[in-house]
C-alpha cells in the first residue's frame, strides 16, 4: 500500500500545534509527515507521534519531494505564494488562511455541510473562518428543512483566534492587572483583559470589519445561496479558547421547537446542551478541547414570524480550524481511488 505523504505548514503556530494533536488522535494508517514553518523555526524539534520531528524551513523547493496533502496554517501571504506551488506539484492543499476562501475556483468546505464540494477541488481547498464553521453547522439542518430568510450573527470570540500573540495579550494583561502594572497590548488595538472589543480584523469602507464580511460571504458560499440575507457583529472577548455566538435566524417556513431539537439530535457533529432548569447551555470552557458544535438556548424569537434564537459554541482552534481541515483530509483519503 502506497504511503500518503502529509505536510503540515505552520506547524509551530496555534493552529499548527493543534493539527499535530488532532493528527495524533486520528492516527491515519500508512502516513508520513513533514513539518514546516518559517526560517525562524528551522531545526526546532516538536514532539509528534511519539517521536521528535525537526521543523523544516518552508521554501519553494519544499514540495519537490511529492506530498499528497498539505495542511496549511501559516497566514494568507504564505498561502498565496506556496499553496499554488504545492498544488502545481500534485499535492492537495487544505488551507486555513483567508487567502483562497472566496476564490470561485476553490471549494470552501465544512464536511458536515458541503462535503460534495471537495470533489470540485483543482488542488486547493479552503477551510472557512472559525466563526463561520460553527455557525453553518448549526444552520445547515434548518436551511435544508425550512429554508432561511435572514441571519443575524453576534459573536463572542476567544483570543486564541488571534494566534499566539492574541493569547499572550490576555495572559499578560491579566498578570499586569493583578500586579497593578501598566500594560501595552501587542496584538489587539486595546487591552483585552476585562474588556470586549467590537473589532476583529481590519475595518472596511462600509463600516463593517473584515471578520464580519467573512462571516457573511462565507455563509452564502458554503450554503450555495448568494441571495441569503446575513448581517454580523463580531466581538473579541477575554476568553482564552472557544468562540460563542448568538444566532438569530428567520426561517422561511413555520416550525415546532420539538422538531428543531429532533433535527439537531440527528445531525452529525452537533451536541444539544439546553436545559434551563439545570443551568445547562453551551459554554466556551466546556467546548474547548472538543470537535463538536454545541447548541443551546434554543427558543422562539417572538418579534418576527418564524424567528429562532440559538447560542452556538465550539472550539475555534479545533472545529474552527485544525479538526475541520483534518476531517477534509480524512474525506480525501477515504474517497481516493
Ligand atoms: N487561531 C485560529 O482560531 C484560526 C482559526 C482559523 C484559521 N486561522 C488561520 O490559520 C493561520 C495561522 O493562525 P495561527 O493562529 O496558528 O497563527 P500563529 O500562532 O501566529 O502561527 C503562525 C504560523 O505560521 C508560520 N509562518 C509564518 N510565516 C511563515 C512563512 N513565511 N513560511 C512558513 N511558515 C510561516 C509560523 O512559523 P514560525 O513559528 O516559524 O514563525 C507559525 O507556525 C492564519 O492564516 C489564521 O488566519 C486561525
Coordinates of C-alpha atoms and ligand atoms in Angstrom, one line a residue:
X1 CA 0.0 0.0 0.0
X2 CA 1.4 3.4 -1.0
X3 CA 2.4 5.7 1.8
X4 CA 0.5 9.0 2.0
X5 CA 2.8 12.0 2.5
X6 CA 1.4 14.8 4.5
X7 CA 3.0 18.2 5.0
X8 CA 2.0 20.4 8.0
X9 CA 2.8 24.1 7.1
X10 CA 2.9 26.5 10.0
X11 CA 3.4 23.6 12.5
X12 CA 4.8 25.8 15.2
X13 CA 1.7 28.1 15.4
X14 CA -1.5 28.0 17.4
X15 CA -3.4 26.1 14.7
X16 CA -0.4 24.1 13.6
X17 CA 0.3 22.6 17.0
X18 CA -3.4 21.6 17.2
X19 CA -3.0 20.0 13.8
X20 CA -0.4 17.8 15.3
X21 CA -2.6 16.9 18.3
X22 CA -5.6 16.1 16.0
X23 CA -3.4 14.0 13.6
X24 CA -2.1 12.0 16.5
X25 CA -5.6 11.3 17.7
X26 CA -6.8 10.3 14.3
X27 CA -3.7 8.3 13.5
X28 CA -4.4 7.8 9.8
X29 CA -2.9 4.5 8.6
X30 CA 0.2 4.5 6.4
X31 CA 1.0 8.2 6.5
X32 CA 4.3 10.0 6.7
X33 CA 4.6 13.6 8.0
X34 CA 6.9 16.6 7.4
X35 CA 6.6 19.8 9.5
X36 CA 7.3 23.2 8.0
X37 CA 7.4 26.8 9.5
X38 CA 9.4 29.9 8.8
X39 CA 13.2 30.2 8.7
X40 CA 13.0 31.3 12.4
X41 CA 11.8 27.8 13.5
X42 CA 14.0 25.7 11.2
X43 CA 15.7 23.0 13.3
X44 CA 13.2 23.2 16.2
X45 CA 12.1 19.8 17.4
X46 CA 8.4 19.2 18.1
X47 CA 7.1 16.1 19.9
X48 CA 4.7 14.3 17.5
X49 CA 3.5 10.6 17.1
X50 CA 5.8 9.5 19.9
X51 CA 8.9 10.9 18.3
X52 CA 10.8 14.3 17.9
X53 CA 10.1 15.9 14.5
X54 CA 12.5 18.5 13.2
X55 CA 10.8 21.6 11.7
X56 CA 12.0 22.5 8.2
X57 CA 12.0 25.9 6.7
X58 CA 9.3 26.3 4.0
X59 CA 10.9 27.1 0.6
X60 CA 9.8 26.9 -3.0
X61 CA 11.6 23.5 -3.2
X62 CA 9.7 22.0 -0.2
X63 CA 7.1 20.4 -2.4
X64 CA 9.5 18.8 -4.8
X65 CA 9.5 15.7 -2.6
X66 CA 6.0 14.8 -3.7
X67 CA 3.4 15.4 -0.9
X68 CA -0.2 14.1 -1.3
X69 CA -1.8 16.5 1.2
X70 CA -0.6 19.8 2.8
X71 CA -2.3 21.3 5.8
X72 CA -1.5 25.0 5.7
X73 CA -1.9 27.4 8.7
X74 CA 0.8 29.9 8.1
X75 CA -1.2 33.1 7.2
X76 CA -2.6 34.4 4.0
X77 CA 0.6 35.8 2.5
X78 CA 2.4 32.4 2.9
X79 CA -0.6 30.6 1.4
X80 CA -0.7 33.0 -1.5
X81 CA 2.8 32.1 -2.5
X82 CA 3.2 28.5 -1.5
X83 CA -0.3 26.9 -2.0
X84 CA -0.2 27.2 -5.8
X85 CA 3.4 25.8 -5.9
X86 CA 2.2 22.8 -3.8
X87 CA -0.9 22.3 -6.0
X88 CA 1.2 22.5 -9.2
X89 CA 3.2 19.5 -7.9
X90 CA 0.1 17.3 -7.4
X91 CA -0.4 18.0 -3.7
X92 CA -3.9 18.8 -2.4
X93 CA -3.7 21.9 -0.1
X94 CA -6.2 22.4 2.7
X95 CA -5.7 26.0 3.6
X96 CA -6.7 27.7 6.9
X97 CA -6.0 31.2 5.8
X98 CA -8.4 33.7 4.3
X99 CA -6.4 33.8 1.0
X100 CA -8.4 31.4 -1.2
X101 CA -11.8 31.2 0.6
X102 CA -13.8 33.4 -1.8
X103 CA -12.0 32.3 -5.0
X104 CA -14.7 30.8 -7.2
X105 CA -12.3 28.1 -8.3
X106 CA -11.7 27.0 -4.7
X107 CA -14.2 24.9 -2.7
X108 CA -14.9 26.2 0.9
X109 CA -15.8 23.2 2.9
X110 CA -17.3 22.1 6.2
X111 CA -17.6 18.3 5.9
X112 CA -21.0 18.2 7.8
X113 CA -22.4 20.8 5.4
X114 CA -21.0 20.6 1.9
X115 CA -18.7 17.6 1.5
X116 CA -19.7 17.2 -2.1
X117 CA -17.7 20.4 -2.9
X118 CA -14.4 18.6 -2.1
X119 CA -14.6 16.8 -5.4
X120 CA -14.6 20.1 -7.3
X121 CA -11.1 20.9 -6.0
X122 CA -8.4 21.8 -8.5
X123 CA -5.6 21.4 -5.9
X124 CA -6.6 23.9 -3.2
X125 CA -9.5 23.5 -0.7
X126 CA -10.2 26.3 1.7
X127 CA -11.1 25.9 5.4
X128 CA -13.6 28.6 6.4
X129 CA -13.2 31.2 9.1
X130 CA -13.5 29.7 12.6
X131 CA -16.6 31.7 13.4
X132 CA -18.3 30.7 10.1
X133 CA -17.6 27.0 10.6
X134 CA -19.6 26.5 13.8
X135 CA -22.4 28.8 12.6
X136 CA -23.0 26.9 9.3
X137 CA -23.0 23.5 11.1
X138 CA -25.9 24.9 13.3
X139 CA -27.7 26.4 10.3
X140 CA -27.4 23.6 7.8
X141 CA -30.3 21.4 9.2
X142 CA -32.5 24.4 9.4
X143 CA -31.7 25.5 5.9
X144 CA -32.4 22.1 4.5
X145 CA -35.8 21.6 6.3
X146 CA -37.3 25.1 6.4
X147 CA -35.2 27.5 4.2
X148 CA -33.6 30.6 5.7
X149 CA -34.9 34.1 5.2
X150 CA -32.4 36.1 7.2
X151 CA -29.5 35.6 9.7
X152 CA -28.2 37.9 12.4
X153 CA -24.8 36.9 13.9
X154 CA -23.3 38.3 17.1
X155 CA -20.1 36.7 18.1
X156 CA -18.1 36.5 21.3
X157 CA -14.7 35.3 20.1
X158 CA -11.8 33.9 22.1
X159 CA -8.2 35.4 21.9
X160 CA -6.8 32.1 20.6
X161 CA -8.4 33.0 17.3
X162 CA -5.8 35.7 17.0
X163 CA -2.9 33.2 17.4
X164 CA -0.1 33.1 19.9
X165 CA 0.1 36.9 20.2
X166 CA -3.6 37.2 21.0
X167 CA -3.3 34.6 23.7
X168 CA -0.3 36.5 25.2
X169 CA -2.2 39.8 25.2
X170 CA -4.9 38.2 27.5
X171 CA -2.5 36.3 29.7
X172 CA 0.0 39.2 30.1
X173 CA -2.9 41.8 30.5
X174 CA -4.3 39.7 33.4
X175 CA -0.9 39.4 35.0
X176 CA -0.3 43.2 34.7
X177 CA -3.8 43.9 36.2
X178 CA -3.0 41.7 39.3
X179 CA 0.4 43.3 39.7
X180 CA -1.2 46.8 39.2
X181 CA 1.3 47.5 36.4
X182 CA 0.6 49.3 33.1
X183 CA 0.1 47.0 30.1
X184 CA 0.6 47.7 26.3
X185 CA -1.3 45.2 24.1
X186 CA 0.8 43.7 21.3
X187 CA -1.9 42.2 19.2
X188 CA -5.2 43.9 19.8
X189 CA -5.9 47.7 19.4
X190 CA -7.0 47.8 23.1
X191 CA -6.3 45.8 26.3
X192 CA -8.5 42.6 26.0
X193 CA -8.4 41.7 29.7
X194 CA -11.7 42.9 31.4
X195 CA -12.9 44.2 28.0
X196 CA -14.9 43.4 24.9
X197 CA -13.5 44.8 21.6
X198 CA -16.0 45.1 18.7
X199 CA -13.3 45.0 16.1
X200 CA -11.8 41.8 14.6
X201 CA -9.6 42.1 11.5
X202 CA -9.5 45.5 9.7
X203 CA -12.3 48.0 9.1
X204 CA -13.8 48.3 5.6
X205 CA -15.2 51.4 4.0
X206 CA -18.8 50.3 4.7
X207 CA -18.2 50.3 8.5
X208 CA -18.1 46.5 8.8
X209 CA -14.9 44.7 9.8
X210 CA -13.4 42.1 7.5
X211 CA -14.3 39.4 10.0
X212 CA -17.9 40.4 9.7
X213 CA -17.7 40.4 5.9
X214 CA -16.0 37.0 6.0
X215 CA -18.9 35.5 8.0
X216 CA -21.5 37.0 5.6
X217 CA -19.8 35.9 2.4
X218 CA -18.6 32.5 3.6
X219 CA -22.0 31.6 4.9
X220 CA -23.5 32.3 1.4
X221 CA -20.8 30.4 -0.4
X222 CA -21.0 27.3 1.8
X223 CA -24.8 27.1 1.7
X224 CA -24.7 27.9 -2.1
X225 CA -27.1 30.8 -1.7
X226 CA -25.9 34.2 -2.9
X227 CA -29.2 35.8 -2.0
X228 CA -29.2 34.9 1.6
X229 CA -29.7 37.9 3.9
X230 CA -27.0 37.9 6.6
X231 CA -25.6 40.5 8.9
X232 CA -22.9 40.2 11.6
X233 CA -21.2 41.9 14.6
X234 CA -18.0 40.2 15.6
X235 CA -16.5 40.9 19.1
X236 CA -13.3 39.8 20.8
X237 CA -13.9 38.8 24.4
X238 CA -11.5 37.9 27.3
X239 CA -11.9 34.1 26.9
X240 CA -8.8 32.1 26.1
X241 CA -10.4 29.5 23.8
X242 CA -13.8 28.7 22.4
X243 CA -16.0 31.0 20.3
X244 CA -19.6 31.7 21.4
X245 CA -22.2 33.0 19.0
X246 CA -25.7 34.3 19.3
X247 CA -27.5 33.4 16.1
X248 CA -30.9 34.9 15.3
X249 CA -32.5 33.3 12.3
X250 CA -35.7 33.8 10.4
X251 CA -36.9 30.6 8.8
X252 CA -39.0 30.6 5.6
X253 CA -41.5 28.0 6.9
X254 CA -43.2 27.7 10.3
X255 CA -41.6 25.3 12.8
X256 CA -42.2 23.5 16.1
X257 CA -39.4 23.7 18.7
X258 CA -39.7 20.0 19.3
X259 CA -38.8 19.4 15.6
X260 CA -35.7 21.7 15.9
X261 CA -34.4 19.6 18.8
X262 CA -35.1 16.4 16.9
X263 CA -33.2 17.8 13.9
X264 CA -30.2 18.8 16.0
X265 CA -30.1 15.5 17.8
X266 CA -29.9 13.7 14.5
X267 CA -27.3 15.9 12.9
X268 CA -23.7 14.8 12.8
X269 CA -21.2 16.9 14.8
X270 CA -23.9 18.7 16.9
X271 CA -24.5 18.3 20.6
X272 CA -27.6 19.9 22.1
X273 CA -27.0 21.3 25.6
X274 CA -30.2 23.0 26.6
X275 CA -31.9 22.7 30.0
X276 CA -32.6 26.0 31.8
X277 CA -33.8 24.0 34.8
X278 CA -30.2 22.8 35.5
X279 CA -28.4 25.9 34.0
X280 CA -27.3 23.8 31.1
X281 CA -26.2 25.6 28.0
X282 CA -23.1 25.6 25.8
X283 CA -20.0 27.2 27.4
X284 CA -16.6 28.1 25.9
X285 CA -14.7 26.4 28.7
X286 CA -16.5 23.1 28.3
X287 CA -16.5 23.2 24.4
X288 CA -12.7 23.8 24.5
X289 CA -10.9 20.6 23.6
X290 CA -13.8 19.1 21.7
X291 CA -14.6 18.8 18.0
X292 CA -18.4 19.1 18.2
X293 CA -20.5 22.2 17.8
X294 CA -22.6 22.8 20.9
X295 CA -26.1 24.3 20.5
X296 CA -28.4 25.6 23.3
X297 CA -30.7 28.4 24.4
X298 CA -33.0 27.2 21.6
X299 CA -36.1 29.4 21.7
X300 CA -38.5 31.3 19.6
X301 CA -37.9 34.9 18.6
X302 CA -41.4 36.2 19.1
X303 CA -40.7 39.6 17.4
X304 CA -40.8 38.1 13.9
X305 CA -42.6 35.3 12.1
X306 CA -40.7 32.0 12.2
X307 CA -37.9 33.5 14.2
X308 CA -35.5 31.4 16.2
X309 CA -32.6 32.2 18.6
X310 CA -29.6 29.9 19.2
X311 CA -26.5 30.0 21.3
X312 CA -23.7 28.2 19.5
X313 CA -20.3 27.4 20.9
X314 CA -17.2 25.5 19.6
X315 CA -13.5 25.2 20.0
X316 CA -12.3 27.6 17.4
X317 CA -8.8 26.1 17.1
X318 CA -10.2 22.5 16.7
X319 CA -13.5 22.6 14.9
X320 CA -12.9 26.2 13.8
X321 CA -9.6 25.3 12.2
X322 CA -7.5 22.1 12.7
X323 CA -10.2 19.4 13.1
X324 CA -12.2 20.7 10.2
X325 CA -9.2 20.6 8.0
X326 CA -8.2 17.1 9.2
X327 CA -11.8 16.0 8.6
X328 CA -11.4 17.2 5.0
X329 CA -8.1 15.2 4.7
X330 CA -9.9 12.1 6.0
X331 CA -12.6 12.5 3.4
X332 CA -10.0 12.8 0.7
X333 CA -8.1 9.7 1.9
X334 CA -11.3 7.7 2.2
X335 CA -12.5 8.7 -1.3
X336 CA -9.3 8.4 -3.3
X337 CA -9.3 5.6 -5.9
Ligands
LIG1 N1 -6.3 30.8 15.5 C1 -7.5 30.5 15.0 O1 -8.6 30.3 15.6 C2 -7.6 30.3 13.5 C3 -8.8 29.8 13.0 C4 -8.9 29.6 11.6 C5 -7.9 30.0 10.8 N2 -6.7 30.5 11.3 C6 -5.7 30.9 10.3 O2 -4.6 30.0 10.4 C7 -3.4 30.7 10.2 C8 -2.4 30.5 11.3 O3 -3.0 31.0 12.5 P1 -2.4 30.8 13.9 O4 -3.4 31.3 14.9 O5 -1.9 29.4 14.1 O6 -1.2 31.8 13.9 P2 0.2 31.8 14.7 O7 0.0 31.1 16.0 O8 0.7 33.1 14.6 O9 1.2 30.8 13.8 C9 1.6 31.2 12.5 C10 2.4 30.0 11.9 O10 2.7 30.4 10.6 C11 4.1 30.2 10.4 N3 4.7 31.1 9.4 C12 4.6 32.4 9.4 N4 5.3 32.9 8.3 C13 5.7 31.8 7.6 C14 6.4 31.6 6.4 N5 6.9 32.7 5.6 N6 6.7 30.4 6.0 C15 6.4 29.3 6.7 N7 5.7 29.4 7.9 C16 5.3 30.6 8.3 C17 4.7 30.4 11.8 O11 6.0 29.9 11.8 P3 7.1 30.5 12.9 O12 6.8 30.0 14.2 O13 8.4 29.9 12.3 O14 7.0 32.0 12.7 C18 3.7 29.7 12.6 O15 3.9 28.3 12.5 C19 -3.8 32.1 9.9 O16 -3.9 32.3 8.5 C20 -5.1 32.3 10.6 O17 -5.9 33.2 10.0 C21 -6.6 30.7 12.6

